[in-house]
Amino acid sequence: ELTKLNRVAGQIEGVKRMIEDARYCPEILAQLKAARSAIRTVEAQILETHLQHCVTDAIQNGNTQEKINEIKDLFKRYDEV
């Protein structure tokens, strides 16, 4: 995930330079869309890791309802974006 986030940081720096250079707006928007897509990919990977490890551990340790509530809250936040 860190490699992908570093790539996103580079994309954002590129967008900043594009704005400073008064580049064509559709080009800037395309770069922003690519950065947003990369962030969503990282979000999905982190959620998958959470489900595979943290939730599995919670179920094995009897903390099922707490994790279910946590997951519901996560999905509510995703819907708001």
Short mmCIF file of N, CA and C in Angstrom, two decimals:
data_model
loop_
_atom_site.label_atom_id
_atom_site.label_comp_id
_atom_site.label_asym_id
_atom_site.label_seq_id
_atom_site.Cartn_x
_atom_site.Cartn_y
_atom_site.Cartn_z
N GLU A 1 0.80 -1.20 0.00
CA GLU A 1 0.00 0.00 0.00
C GLU A 1 0.85 1.26 0.00
N LEU A 2 1.99 1.23 0.69
CA LEU A 2 2.83 2.42 0.74
C LEU A 2 3.38 2.80 -0.62
N THR A 3 3.71 1.81 -1.43
CA THR A 3 4.20 2.09 -2.78
C THR A 3 3.13 2.82 -3.58
N LYS A 4 1.90 2.35 -3.47
CA LYS A 4 0.80 2.98 -4.21
C LYS A 4 0.53 4.38 -3.68
N LEU A 5 0.61 4.56 -2.36
CA LEU A 5 0.39 5.89 -1.80
C LEU A 5 1.50 6.85 -2.21
N ASN A 6 2.72 6.36 -2.31
CA ASN A 6 3.80 7.21 -2.80
C ASN A 6 3.55 7.63 -4.25
N ARG A 7 3.01 6.71 -5.03
CA ARG A 7 2.67 7.03 -6.41
C ARG A 7 1.58 8.11 -6.45
N VAL A 8 0.58 7.99 -5.57
CA VAL A 8 -0.49 8.99 -5.49
C VAL A 8 0.09 10.35 -5.11
N ALA A 9 1.00 10.34 -4.14
CA ALA A 9 1.63 11.60 -3.73
C ALA A 9 2.35 12.24 -4.92
N GLY A 10 3.01 11.43 -5.72
CA GLY A 10 3.66 11.94 -6.92
C GLY A 10 2.66 12.50 -7.92
N GLN A 11 1.52 11.81 -8.05
CA GLN A 11 0.48 12.30 -8.95
C GLN A 11 -0.05 13.66 -8.48
N ILE A 12 -0.25 13.79 -7.18
CA ILE A 12 -0.77 15.05 -6.64
C ILE A 12 0.25 16.17 -6.85
N GLU A 13 1.52 15.87 -6.64
CA GLU A 13 2.57 16.87 -6.91
C GLU A 13 2.54 17.27 -8.38
N GLY A 14 2.33 16.29 -9.25
CA GLY A 14 2.22 16.59 -10.68
C GLY A 14 1.03 17.49 -10.98
N VAL A 15 -0.08 17.24 -10.31
CA VAL A 15 -1.27 18.07 -10.50
C VAL A 15 -0.99 19.51 -10.04
N LYS A 16 -0.29 19.63 -8.93
CA LYS A 16 0.05 20.97 -8.45
C LYS A 16 0.89 21.72 -9.48
N ARG A 17 1.86 21.03 -10.07
CA ARG A 17 2.69 21.65 -11.10
C ARG A 17 1.86 22.01 -12.33
N MET A 18 0.93 21.13 -12.68
CA MET A 18 0.07 21.40 -13.83
C MET A 18 -0.76 22.67 -13.60
N ILE A 19 -1.27 22.82 -12.38
CA ILE A 19 -2.05 24.01 -12.06
C ILE A 19 -1.16 25.25 -12.10
N GLU A 20 0.04 25.15 -11.52
CA GLU A 20 0.98 26.27 -11.55
C GLU A 20 1.33 26.66 -12.97
N ASP A 21 1.43 25.67 -13.86
CA ASP A 21 1.79 25.91 -15.26
C ASP A 21 0.58 26.26 -16.12
N ALA A 22 -0.59 26.35 -15.48
CA ALA A 22 -1.84 26.69 -16.18
C ALA A 22 -2.10 25.72 -17.34
N ARG A 23 -1.94 24.43 -17.05
CA ARG A 23 -2.20 23.41 -18.07
C ARG A 23 -3.69 23.33 -18.36
N TYR A 24 -4.02 22.67 -19.43
CA TYR A 24 -5.39 22.51 -19.89
C TYR A 24 -6.21 21.75 -18.86
N CYS A 25 -7.34 22.32 -18.46
CA CYS A 25 -8.16 21.77 -17.37
C CYS A 25 -8.51 20.29 -17.54
N PRO A 26 -8.92 19.84 -18.71
CA PRO A 26 -9.22 18.41 -18.85
C PRO A 26 -8.03 17.50 -18.54
N GLU A 27 -6.82 17.96 -18.82
CA GLU A 27 -5.63 17.18 -18.48
C GLU A 27 -5.47 17.08 -16.96
N ILE A 28 -5.71 18.19 -16.29
CA ILE A 28 -5.63 18.21 -14.81
C ILE A 28 -6.68 17.28 -14.23
N LEU A 29 -7.89 17.38 -14.75
CA LEU A 29 -8.98 16.53 -14.25
C LEU A 29 -8.67 15.05 -14.47
N ALA A 30 -8.05 14.71 -15.58
CA ALA A 30 -7.69 13.32 -15.85
C ALA A 30 -6.69 12.82 -14.81
N GLN A 31 -5.72 13.67 -14.46
CA GLN A 31 -4.74 13.27 -13.45
C GLN A 31 -5.38 13.14 -12.07
N LEU A 32 -6.30 14.03 -11.75
CA LEU A 32 -7.01 13.92 -10.46
C LEU A 32 -7.84 12.64 -10.39
N LYS A 33 -8.47 12.29 -11.50
CA LYS A 33 -9.25 11.06 -11.54
C LYS A 33 -8.35 9.84 -11.33
N ALA A 34 -7.19 9.85 -11.94
CA ALA A 34 -6.24 8.74 -11.77
C ALA A 34 -5.79 8.63 -10.33
N ALA A 35 -5.53 9.76 -9.67
CA ALA A 35 -5.12 9.75 -8.27
C ALA A 35 -6.26 9.23 -7.38
N ARG A 36 -7.46 9.67 -7.66
CA ARG A 36 -8.63 9.21 -6.88
C ARG A 36 -8.82 7.71 -7.04
N SER A 37 -8.63 7.21 -8.25
CA SER A 37 -8.76 5.78 -8.51
C SER A 37 -7.70 4.99 -7.73
N ALA A 38 -6.49 5.51 -7.71
CA ALA A 38 -5.41 4.84 -6.98
C ALA A 38 -5.70 4.82 -5.48
N ILE A 39 -6.24 5.90 -4.95
CA ILE A 39 -6.60 5.95 -3.53
C ILE A 39 -7.69 4.94 -3.24
N ARG A 40 -8.67 4.83 -4.11
CA ARG A 40 -9.74 3.85 -3.90
C ARG A 40 -9.20 2.43 -3.91
N THR A 41 -8.20 2.17 -4.73
CA THR A 41 -7.58 0.85 -4.77
C THR A 41 -6.91 0.55 -3.43
N VAL A 42 -6.21 1.53 -2.88
CA VAL A 42 -5.56 1.35 -1.58
C VAL A 42 -6.61 1.14 -0.49
N GLU A 43 -7.69 1.91 -0.53
CA GLU A 43 -8.78 1.74 0.44
C GLU A 43 -9.32 0.31 0.40
N ALA A 44 -9.55 -0.19 -0.80
CA ALA A 44 -10.09 -1.54 -0.94
C ALA A 44 -9.12 -2.58 -0.40
N GLN A 45 -7.83 -2.39 -0.64
CA GLN A 45 -6.84 -3.34 -0.14
C GLN A 45 -6.78 -3.32 1.38
N ILE A 46 -6.85 -2.15 1.97
CA ILE A 46 -6.82 -2.04 3.43
C ILE A 46 -8.07 -2.66 4.03
N LEU A 47 -9.23 -2.42 3.42
CA LEU A 47 -10.46 -3.03 3.91
C LEU A 47 -10.39 -4.55 3.81
N GLU A 48 -9.86 -5.06 2.72
CA GLU A 48 -9.72 -6.51 2.55
C GLU A 48 -8.80 -7.09 3.63
N THR A 49 -7.70 -6.42 3.89
CA THR A 49 -6.78 -6.87 4.94
C THR A 49 -7.47 -6.87 6.29
N HIS A 50 -8.22 -5.82 6.54
CA HIS A 50 -8.96 -5.72 7.81
C HIS A 50 -9.94 -6.88 7.96
N LEU A 51 -10.67 -7.16 6.91
CA LEU A 51 -11.64 -8.25 6.97
C LEU A 51 -10.94 -9.59 7.15
N GLN A 52 -9.83 -9.79 6.46
CA GLN A 52 -9.14 -11.07 6.54
C GLN A 52 -8.48 -11.31 7.89
N HIS A 53 -7.95 -10.27 8.48
CA HIS A 53 -7.16 -10.46 9.70
C HIS A 53 -7.90 -10.01 10.96
N CYS A 54 -8.22 -8.75 11.04
CA CYS A 54 -8.81 -8.18 12.25
C CYS A 54 -10.17 -8.78 12.57
N VAL A 55 -11.00 -8.89 11.54
CA VAL A 55 -12.35 -9.43 11.76
C VAL A 55 -12.27 -10.91 12.10
N THR A 56 -11.42 -11.65 11.41
CA THR A 56 -11.25 -13.06 11.72
C THR A 56 -10.79 -13.26 13.16
N ASP A 57 -9.82 -12.45 13.59
CA ASP A 57 -9.35 -12.53 14.98
C ASP A 57 -10.47 -12.21 15.96
N ALA A 58 -11.26 -11.19 15.66
CA ALA A 58 -12.36 -10.82 16.55
C ALA A 58 -13.38 -11.93 16.68
N ILE A 59 -13.68 -12.58 15.56
CA ILE A 59 -14.65 -13.68 15.60
C ILE A 59 -14.10 -14.83 16.43
N GLN A 60 -12.84 -15.13 16.25
CA GLN A 60 -12.23 -16.22 17.01
C GLN A 60 -12.16 -15.91 18.50
N ASN A 61 -12.08 -14.62 18.85
CA ASN A 61 -11.99 -14.22 20.25
C ASN A 61 -13.34 -13.82 20.85
N GLY A 62 -14.41 -14.00 20.10
CA GLY A 62 -15.74 -13.74 20.64
C GLY A 62 -16.18 -12.29 20.60
N ASN A 63 -15.51 -11.45 19.84
CA ASN A 63 -15.88 -10.03 19.74
C ASN A 63 -16.68 -9.77 18.46
N THR A 64 -17.54 -10.69 18.12
CA THR A 64 -18.24 -10.64 16.84
C THR A 64 -19.10 -9.39 16.69
N GLN A 65 -19.95 -9.10 17.66
CA GLN A 65 -20.88 -7.97 17.52
C GLN A 65 -20.13 -6.64 17.41
N GLU A 66 -19.06 -6.50 18.15
CA GLU A 66 -18.27 -5.27 18.07
C GLU A 66 -17.72 -5.07 16.67
N LYS A 67 -17.21 -6.11 16.05
CA LYS A 67 -16.66 -6.00 14.70
C LYS A 67 -17.75 -5.79 13.66
N ILE A 68 -18.90 -6.41 13.86
CA ILE A 68 -20.02 -6.19 12.94
C ILE A 68 -20.41 -4.72 12.95
N ASN A 69 -20.50 -4.14 14.14
CA ASN A 69 -20.84 -2.72 14.25
C ASN A 69 -19.76 -1.85 13.60
N GLU A 70 -18.52 -2.21 13.79
CA GLU A 70 -17.42 -1.47 13.18
C GLU A 70 -17.51 -1.51 11.66
N ILE A 71 -17.78 -2.68 11.11
CA ILE A 71 -17.89 -2.82 9.66
C ILE A 71 -19.08 -2.02 9.13
N LYS A 72 -20.19 -2.05 9.84
CA LYS A 72 -21.35 -1.26 9.42
C LYS A 72 -21.00 0.22 9.39
N ASP A 73 -20.28 0.70 10.39
CA ASP A 73 -19.84 2.10 10.41
C ASP A 73 -18.92 2.42 9.23
N LEU A 74 -18.02 1.48 8.92
CA LEU A 74 -17.12 1.69 7.78
C LEU A 74 -17.92 1.85 6.49
N PHE A 75 -18.89 0.98 6.28
CA PHE A 75 -19.67 1.06 5.05
C PHE A 75 -20.51 2.33 5.01
N LYS A 76 -20.99 2.79 6.14
CA LYS A 76 -21.74 4.06 6.16
C LYS A 76 -20.83 5.20 5.72
N ARG A 77 -19.59 5.20 6.20
CA ARG A 77 -18.66 6.25 5.81
C ARG A 77 -18.32 6.18 4.33
N TYR A 78 -18.19 4.98 3.78
CA TYR A 78 -17.92 4.83 2.35
C TYR A 78 -19.07 5.35 1.52
N ASP A 79 -20.30 5.16 2.00
CA ASP A 79 -21.46 5.64 1.25
C ASP A 79 -21.52 7.15 1.22
N GLU A 80 -20.94 7.82 2.21
CA GLU A 80 -20.98 9.27 2.27
C GLU A 80 -20.03 9.93 1.29
N VAL A 81 -19.04 9.18 0.83
CA VAL A 81 -18.02 9.76 -0.05
C VAL A 81 -18.52 9.88 -1.46
#
